[in-house]
Coordinates of C-alpha atoms in Angstrom, one line a residue:
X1 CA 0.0 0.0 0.0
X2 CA 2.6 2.4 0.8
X3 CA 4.3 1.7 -2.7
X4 CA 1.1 2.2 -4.7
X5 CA 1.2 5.5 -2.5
X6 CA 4.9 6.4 -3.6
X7 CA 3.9 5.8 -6.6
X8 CA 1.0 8.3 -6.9
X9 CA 3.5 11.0 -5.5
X10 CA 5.6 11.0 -8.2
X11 CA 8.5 9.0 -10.3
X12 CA 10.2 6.3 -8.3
X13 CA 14.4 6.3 -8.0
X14 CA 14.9 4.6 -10.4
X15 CA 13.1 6.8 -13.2
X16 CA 14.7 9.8 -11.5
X17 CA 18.1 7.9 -11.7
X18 CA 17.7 7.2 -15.5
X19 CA 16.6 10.9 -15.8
X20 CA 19.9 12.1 -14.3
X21 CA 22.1 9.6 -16.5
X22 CA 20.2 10.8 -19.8
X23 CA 20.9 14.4 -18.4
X24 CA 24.4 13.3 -18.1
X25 CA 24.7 12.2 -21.5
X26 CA 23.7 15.5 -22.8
X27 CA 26.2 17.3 -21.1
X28 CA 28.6 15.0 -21.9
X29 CA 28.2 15.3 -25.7
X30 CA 27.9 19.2 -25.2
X31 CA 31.3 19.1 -23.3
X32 CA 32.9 16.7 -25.8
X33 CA 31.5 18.9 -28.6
X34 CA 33.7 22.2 -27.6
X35 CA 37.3 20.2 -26.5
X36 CA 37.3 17.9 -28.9
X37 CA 38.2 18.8 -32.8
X38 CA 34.9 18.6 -35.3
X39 CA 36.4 16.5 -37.7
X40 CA 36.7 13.5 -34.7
X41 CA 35.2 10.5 -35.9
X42 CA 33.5 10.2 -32.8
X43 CA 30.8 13.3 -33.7
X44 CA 30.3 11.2 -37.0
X45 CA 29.2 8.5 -34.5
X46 CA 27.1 10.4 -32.6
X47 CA 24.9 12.0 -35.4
X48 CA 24.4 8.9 -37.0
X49 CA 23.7 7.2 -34.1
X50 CA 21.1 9.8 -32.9
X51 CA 19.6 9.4 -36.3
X52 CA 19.5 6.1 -36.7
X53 CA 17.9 6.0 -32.8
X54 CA 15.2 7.7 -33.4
X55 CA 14.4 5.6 -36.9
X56 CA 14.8 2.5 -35.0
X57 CA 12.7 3.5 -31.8
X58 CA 9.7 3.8 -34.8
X59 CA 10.1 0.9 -36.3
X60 CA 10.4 -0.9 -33.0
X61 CA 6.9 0.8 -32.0
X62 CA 5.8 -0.9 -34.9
X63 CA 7.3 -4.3 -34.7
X64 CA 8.6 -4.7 -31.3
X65 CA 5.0 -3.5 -29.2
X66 CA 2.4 -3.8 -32.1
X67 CA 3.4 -7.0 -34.0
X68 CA 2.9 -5.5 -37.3
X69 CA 6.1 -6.5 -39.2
X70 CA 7.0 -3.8 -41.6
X71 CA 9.8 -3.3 -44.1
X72 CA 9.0 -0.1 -45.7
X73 CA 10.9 2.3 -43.4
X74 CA 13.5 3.2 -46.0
X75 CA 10.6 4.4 -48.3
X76 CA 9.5 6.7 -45.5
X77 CA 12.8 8.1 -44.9
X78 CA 13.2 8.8 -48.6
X79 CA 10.4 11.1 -48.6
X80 CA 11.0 12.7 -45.0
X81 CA 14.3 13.2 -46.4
X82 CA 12.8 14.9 -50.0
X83 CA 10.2 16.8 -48.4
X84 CA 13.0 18.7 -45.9
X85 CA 15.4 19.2 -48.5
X86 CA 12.7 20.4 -51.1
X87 CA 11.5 23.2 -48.9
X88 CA 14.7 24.3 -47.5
X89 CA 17.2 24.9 -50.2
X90 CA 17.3 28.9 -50.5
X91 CA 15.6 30.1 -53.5
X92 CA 19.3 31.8 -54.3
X93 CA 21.0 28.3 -54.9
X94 CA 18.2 26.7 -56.3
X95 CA 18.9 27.4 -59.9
X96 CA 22.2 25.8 -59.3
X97 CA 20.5 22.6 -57.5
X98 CA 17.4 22.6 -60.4
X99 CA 19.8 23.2 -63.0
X100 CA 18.4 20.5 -65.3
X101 CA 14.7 21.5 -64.3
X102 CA 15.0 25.2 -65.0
X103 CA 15.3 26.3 -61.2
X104 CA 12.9 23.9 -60.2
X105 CA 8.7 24.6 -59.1
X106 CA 9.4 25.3 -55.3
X107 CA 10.8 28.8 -55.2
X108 CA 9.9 29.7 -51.5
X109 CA 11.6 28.3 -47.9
X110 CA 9.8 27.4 -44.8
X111 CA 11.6 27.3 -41.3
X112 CA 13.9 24.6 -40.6
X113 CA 11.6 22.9 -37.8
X114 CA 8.2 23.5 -39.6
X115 CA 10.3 21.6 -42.5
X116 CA 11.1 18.4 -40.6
X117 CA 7.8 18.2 -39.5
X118 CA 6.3 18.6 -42.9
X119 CA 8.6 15.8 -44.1
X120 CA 7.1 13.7 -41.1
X121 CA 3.4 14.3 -42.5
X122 CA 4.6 13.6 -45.6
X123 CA 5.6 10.3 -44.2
X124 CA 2.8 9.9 -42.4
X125 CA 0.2 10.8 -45.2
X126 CA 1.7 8.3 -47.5
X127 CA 1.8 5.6 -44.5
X128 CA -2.2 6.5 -44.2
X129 CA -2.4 5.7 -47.8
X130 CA -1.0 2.4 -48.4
X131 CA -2.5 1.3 -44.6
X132 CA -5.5 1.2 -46.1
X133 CA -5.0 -2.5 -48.0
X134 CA -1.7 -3.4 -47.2
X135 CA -2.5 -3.4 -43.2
X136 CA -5.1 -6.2 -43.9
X137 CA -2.3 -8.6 -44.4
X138 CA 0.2 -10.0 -42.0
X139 CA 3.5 -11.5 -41.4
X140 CA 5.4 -11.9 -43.8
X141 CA 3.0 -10.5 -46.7
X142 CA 2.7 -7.5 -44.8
X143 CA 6.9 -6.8 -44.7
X144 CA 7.1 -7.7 -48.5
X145 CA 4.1 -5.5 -49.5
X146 CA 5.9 -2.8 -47.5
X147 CA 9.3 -3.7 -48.7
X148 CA 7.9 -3.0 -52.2
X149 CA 6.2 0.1 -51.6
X150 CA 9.8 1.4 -50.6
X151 CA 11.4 0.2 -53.9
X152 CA 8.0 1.5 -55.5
X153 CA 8.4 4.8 -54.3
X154 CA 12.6 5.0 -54.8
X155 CA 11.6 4.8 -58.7
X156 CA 9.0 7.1 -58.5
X157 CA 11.2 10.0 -57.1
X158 CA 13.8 9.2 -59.9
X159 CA 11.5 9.8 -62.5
X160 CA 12.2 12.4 -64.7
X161 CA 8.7 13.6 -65.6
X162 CA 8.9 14.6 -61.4
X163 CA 12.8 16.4 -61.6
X164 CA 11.0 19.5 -61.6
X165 CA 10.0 18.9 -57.6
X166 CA 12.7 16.0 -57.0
X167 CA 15.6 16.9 -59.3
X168 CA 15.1 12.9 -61.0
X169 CA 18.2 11.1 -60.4
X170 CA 20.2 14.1 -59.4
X171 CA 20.7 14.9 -55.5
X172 CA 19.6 17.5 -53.7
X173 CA 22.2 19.8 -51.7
X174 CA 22.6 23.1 -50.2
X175 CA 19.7 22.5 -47.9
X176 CA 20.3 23.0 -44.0
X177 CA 22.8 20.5 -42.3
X178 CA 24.0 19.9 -38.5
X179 CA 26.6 22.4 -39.1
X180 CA 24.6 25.2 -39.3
X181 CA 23.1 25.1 -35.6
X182 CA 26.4 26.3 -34.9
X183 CA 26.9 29.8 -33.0
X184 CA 29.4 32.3 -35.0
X185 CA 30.7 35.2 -34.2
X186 CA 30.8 38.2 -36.5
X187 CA 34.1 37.1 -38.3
X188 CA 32.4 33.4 -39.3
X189 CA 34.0 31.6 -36.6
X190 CA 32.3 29.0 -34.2
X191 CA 32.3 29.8 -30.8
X192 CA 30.0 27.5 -29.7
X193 CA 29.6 23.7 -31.4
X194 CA 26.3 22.1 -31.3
X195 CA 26.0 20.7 -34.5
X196 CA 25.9 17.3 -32.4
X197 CA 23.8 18.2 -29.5
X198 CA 21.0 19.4 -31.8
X199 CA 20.4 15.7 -32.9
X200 CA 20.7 14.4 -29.8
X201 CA 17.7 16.9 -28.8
X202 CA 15.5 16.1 -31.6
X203 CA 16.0 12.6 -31.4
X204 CA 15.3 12.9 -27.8
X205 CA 12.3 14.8 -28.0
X206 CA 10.7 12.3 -30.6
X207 CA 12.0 9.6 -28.3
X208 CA 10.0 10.9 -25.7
X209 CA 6.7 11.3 -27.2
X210 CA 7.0 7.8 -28.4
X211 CA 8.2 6.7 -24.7
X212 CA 5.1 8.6 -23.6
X213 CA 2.4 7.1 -26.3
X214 CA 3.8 3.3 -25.4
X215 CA 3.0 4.2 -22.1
X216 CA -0.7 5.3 -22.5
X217 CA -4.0 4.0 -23.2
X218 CA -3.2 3.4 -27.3
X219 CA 0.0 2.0 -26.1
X220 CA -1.7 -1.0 -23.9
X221 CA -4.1 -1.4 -26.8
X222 CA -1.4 -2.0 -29.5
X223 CA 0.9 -4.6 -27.1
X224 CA -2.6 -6.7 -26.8
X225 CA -3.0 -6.4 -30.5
X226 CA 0.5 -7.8 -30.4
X227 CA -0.3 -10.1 -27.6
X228 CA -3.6 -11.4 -29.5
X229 CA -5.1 -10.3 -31.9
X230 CA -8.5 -12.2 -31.3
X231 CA -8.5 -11.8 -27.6
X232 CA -8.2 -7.5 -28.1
X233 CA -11.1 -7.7 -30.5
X234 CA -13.0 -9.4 -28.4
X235 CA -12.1 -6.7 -25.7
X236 CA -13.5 -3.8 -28.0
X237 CA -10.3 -3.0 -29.9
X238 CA -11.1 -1.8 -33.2
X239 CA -7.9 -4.3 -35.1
X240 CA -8.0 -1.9 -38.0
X241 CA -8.1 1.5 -36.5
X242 CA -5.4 0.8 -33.6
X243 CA -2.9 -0.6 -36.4
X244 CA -3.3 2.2 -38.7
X245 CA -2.5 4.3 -36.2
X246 CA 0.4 2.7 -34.9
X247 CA 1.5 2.8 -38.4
X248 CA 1.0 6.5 -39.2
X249 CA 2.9 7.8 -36.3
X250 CA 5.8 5.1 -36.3
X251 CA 6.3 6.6 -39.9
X252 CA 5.5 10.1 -39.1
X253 CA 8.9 9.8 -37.3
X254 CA 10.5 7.9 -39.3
X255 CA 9.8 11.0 -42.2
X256 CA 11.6 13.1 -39.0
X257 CA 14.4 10.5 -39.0
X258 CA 14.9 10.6 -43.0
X259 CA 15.0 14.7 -42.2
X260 CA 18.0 14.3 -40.0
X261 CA 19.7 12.2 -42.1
X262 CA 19.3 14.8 -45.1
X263 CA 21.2 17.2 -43.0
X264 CA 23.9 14.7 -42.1
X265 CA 24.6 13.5 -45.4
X266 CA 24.3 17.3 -46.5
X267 CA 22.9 15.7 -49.8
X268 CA 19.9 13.5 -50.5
X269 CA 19.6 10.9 -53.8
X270 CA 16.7 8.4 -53.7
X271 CA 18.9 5.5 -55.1
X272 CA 21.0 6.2 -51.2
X273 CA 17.8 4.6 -49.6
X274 CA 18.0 0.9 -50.8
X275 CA 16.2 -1.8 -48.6
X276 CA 19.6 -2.1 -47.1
X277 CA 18.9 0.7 -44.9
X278 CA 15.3 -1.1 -43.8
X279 CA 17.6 -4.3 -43.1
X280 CA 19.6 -2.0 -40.8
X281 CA 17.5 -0.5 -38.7
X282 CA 15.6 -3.8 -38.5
X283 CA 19.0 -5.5 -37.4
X284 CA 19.4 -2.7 -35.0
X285 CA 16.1 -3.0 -32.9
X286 CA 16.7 -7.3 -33.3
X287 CA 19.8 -6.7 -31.6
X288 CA 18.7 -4.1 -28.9
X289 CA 15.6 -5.9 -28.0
X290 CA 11.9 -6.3 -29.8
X291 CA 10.2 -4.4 -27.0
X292 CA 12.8 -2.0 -25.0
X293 CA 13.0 1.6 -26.2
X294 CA 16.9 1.8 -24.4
X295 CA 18.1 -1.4 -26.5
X296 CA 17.2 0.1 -29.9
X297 CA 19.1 3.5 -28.8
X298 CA 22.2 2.1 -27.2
X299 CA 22.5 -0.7 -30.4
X300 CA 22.0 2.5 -32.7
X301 CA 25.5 3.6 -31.4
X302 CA 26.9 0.4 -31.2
X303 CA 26.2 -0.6 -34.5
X304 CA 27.1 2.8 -36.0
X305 CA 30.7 3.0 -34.1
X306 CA 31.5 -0.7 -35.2
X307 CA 30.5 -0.2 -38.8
X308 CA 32.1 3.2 -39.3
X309 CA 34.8 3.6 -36.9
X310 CA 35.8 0.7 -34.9
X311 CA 36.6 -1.6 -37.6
X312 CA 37.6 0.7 -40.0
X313 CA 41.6 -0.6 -39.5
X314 CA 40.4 -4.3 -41.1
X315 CA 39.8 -2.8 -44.3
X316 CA 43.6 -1.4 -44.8
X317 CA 46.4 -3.2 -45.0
X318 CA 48.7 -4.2 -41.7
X319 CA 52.1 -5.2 -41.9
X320 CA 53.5 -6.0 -38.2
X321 CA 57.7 -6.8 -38.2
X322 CA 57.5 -7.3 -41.9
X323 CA 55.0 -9.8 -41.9
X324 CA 51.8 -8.6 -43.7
X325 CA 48.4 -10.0 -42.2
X326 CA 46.4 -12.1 -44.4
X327 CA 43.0 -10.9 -45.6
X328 CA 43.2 -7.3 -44.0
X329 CA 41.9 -5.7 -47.3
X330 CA 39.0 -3.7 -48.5
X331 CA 35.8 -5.5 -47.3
X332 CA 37.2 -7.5 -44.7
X333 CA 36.0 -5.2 -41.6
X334 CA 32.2 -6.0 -43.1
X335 CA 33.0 -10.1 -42.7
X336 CA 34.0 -9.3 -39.0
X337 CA 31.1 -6.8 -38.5
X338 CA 28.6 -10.0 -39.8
X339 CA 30.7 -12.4 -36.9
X340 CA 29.9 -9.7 -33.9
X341 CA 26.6 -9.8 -34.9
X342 CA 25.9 -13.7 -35.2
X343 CA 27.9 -14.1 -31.7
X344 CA 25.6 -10.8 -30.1
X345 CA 22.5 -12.8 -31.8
X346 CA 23.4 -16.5 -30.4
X347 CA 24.6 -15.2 -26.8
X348 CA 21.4 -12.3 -26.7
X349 CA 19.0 -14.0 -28.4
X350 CA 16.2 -11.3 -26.9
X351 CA 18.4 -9.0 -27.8
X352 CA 20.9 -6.8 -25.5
X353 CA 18.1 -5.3 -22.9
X354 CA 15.1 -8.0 -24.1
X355 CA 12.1 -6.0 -23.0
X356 CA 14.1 -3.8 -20.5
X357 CA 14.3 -0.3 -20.1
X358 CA 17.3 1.8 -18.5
X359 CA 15.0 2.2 -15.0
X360 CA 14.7 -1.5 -14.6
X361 CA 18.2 -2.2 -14.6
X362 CA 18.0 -0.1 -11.3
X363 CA 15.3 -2.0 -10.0
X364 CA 16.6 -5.0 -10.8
X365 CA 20.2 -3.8 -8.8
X366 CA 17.8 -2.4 -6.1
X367 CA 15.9 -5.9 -5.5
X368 CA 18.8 -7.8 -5.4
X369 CA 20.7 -5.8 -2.4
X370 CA 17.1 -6.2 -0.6
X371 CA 17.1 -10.1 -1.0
X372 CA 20.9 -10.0 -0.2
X373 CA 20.1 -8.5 3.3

């Protein structure tokens, strides 16, 4: 009784001691940001990671706590990714970026944050669209109908009759990146860095929201249409209106994901989103956990700093006391990447945090000293 009361006051330790670590974090990066040189692969990692956090977190609200197993996240991102880029190239450079198309038909700018979430309604108004049939299937029709509509909609965005609004096959550039969130002074020079805290914040904000939407009244209702489908139906649960929901806003934020990857690539081209990308983010939330918010974001950075900085050295040559090491050449690091992951598959096999979150590790910690007593 006195728990349930604790409860009703507020957050228990644990939440405020996950709080204070994520608080931590931030500074951290801020701190990290202004000692440590820009061009450190370690910002590189961070972006990405952040990025690729906040696409996985979606896809894991789909798959992980609805049971609606999607493949077409790549497809969203594209468009997320257009949509930003299409409305914030400055009309001055435009001619230069639609030089094929005549300047182009877009010849206005919106804000930068009005932007990214235009490219998430984008996403989102697409995902309404092809909910409607494709959300009556399941399994494994349901990932291949959605796999296609992301190759589909590649194609599209390369056609030339459209390079008037996507430049066709040609990327688009001089848009808004990370770099430009940082503070100058009046000579051009940064005085303050945050071209790596500002994706840490919007992927942290969109985090949250979905964090808070798990947590709700729809969230309870899509884990027991995950649960059983037959058993929330026969609760009340409208099947079809719960799923296409789930849908719509796990790609409304994946269109906000495919925004921030725009302004870390600095350029978008449609052919960049293959279903490789789909298969990496889905690897991702496998490997975090099908069902913890925390092990999608920590195996974002994981898999990020193995596949673009740790095991960078495999892929160049090494001679050590005149002895050169067999097969350390060009494509090697990707062989021992695809060993990590089998040994983090066998030995995890729910994935690094299962269905955990960062407060129950505390718990958990808390518990066991209480037993130990």
């Amino acid at each position: 009784m006195q728990n349930q009361l604790q409860a009703q006051k507020g957050p228990d330790k644990a939440t405020v001691i996950s709080a204070i670590i994520i608080l931590a974090v931030y500074a951290a990066v801020f701190i990290l940001e202004q000692v440590i040189p820009p061009t450190s692969m370690l910002f590189t990692v961070l972006k990405k990671g952040a990025t690729y956090a906040l696409v996985a977190v979606s896809m894991n609200m789909l798959n992980g706590f609805t049971g609606l197993f999607s493949l077409g996240q790549a497809g969203f991102m594209l468009i997320g990714a257009y949509v930003f880029a299409i409305f914030t190239i400055p009309v001055a450079q435009r001619a230069s970026v639609y030089q094929y198309y005549n300047g182009g038909i877009v010849q206005f700018t919106v804000p930068l944050l009005v932007a990214m979430v235009l490219a998430g309604l984008a996403a989102a108004f697409f995902a309404y669209l092809i909910g409607l049939p494709v959300l009556r299937l399941k399994s494994d029709y349901l990932a291949i109908a959605t796999l296609g509509f992301a190759e589909i909609i590649r194609a599209i965005f390369q056609w030339d009759k459209l390079g008037p609004l996507t430049n066709g096959s040609n990327m688009l550039r001089l848009f808004p990146t990370f770099n430009d969130f940082n503070i100058k002074n009046a000579d051009g020079q940064v005085v303050v860095y945050l071209s790596t805290l500002v994706p840490f914040l919007i992927a942290g904000v969109c985090i949250a929201l979905i964090v808070l939407l798990i947590n709700s009244t729809y969230g309870r209702t899509f884990k027991a249409i995950r649960d059983d489908e037959v058993a929330a139906e026969a609760m009340g649960i409208n099947l079809a209106h719960h799923k296409r929901t789930a849908f719509v806003i796990s790609c409304f934020f994946a269109g906000v994901g495919g925004a921030m990857l725009a302004m870390y690539s600095n350029s978008v081209q449609a052919k960049s989103f293959t279903s490789a990308m789909t298969y990496e983010i889905l690897l991702i939330v496998v490997i975090g956990g099908m069902g913890s918010i925390t092990g999608s974001c920590l195996s974002s950075f994981l898999f990020v700093a193995c596949s673009e900085w740790w095991l960078r050295f495999l892929d160049q040559k090494q001679v050590i006391g005149g002895f050169e090491l067999p097969l350390m050449r060009n494509g090697f690091r990707l062989v021992v990447f695809s060993v990590v992951i089998m040994v983090v598959v066998l030995f995890f096999r729910r994935g690094i945090m299962g269905t955990k979150e960062l407060p129950d590790l505390f718990r958990k910690r808390r518990a066991g000293k209480g037993a130990g007593k």
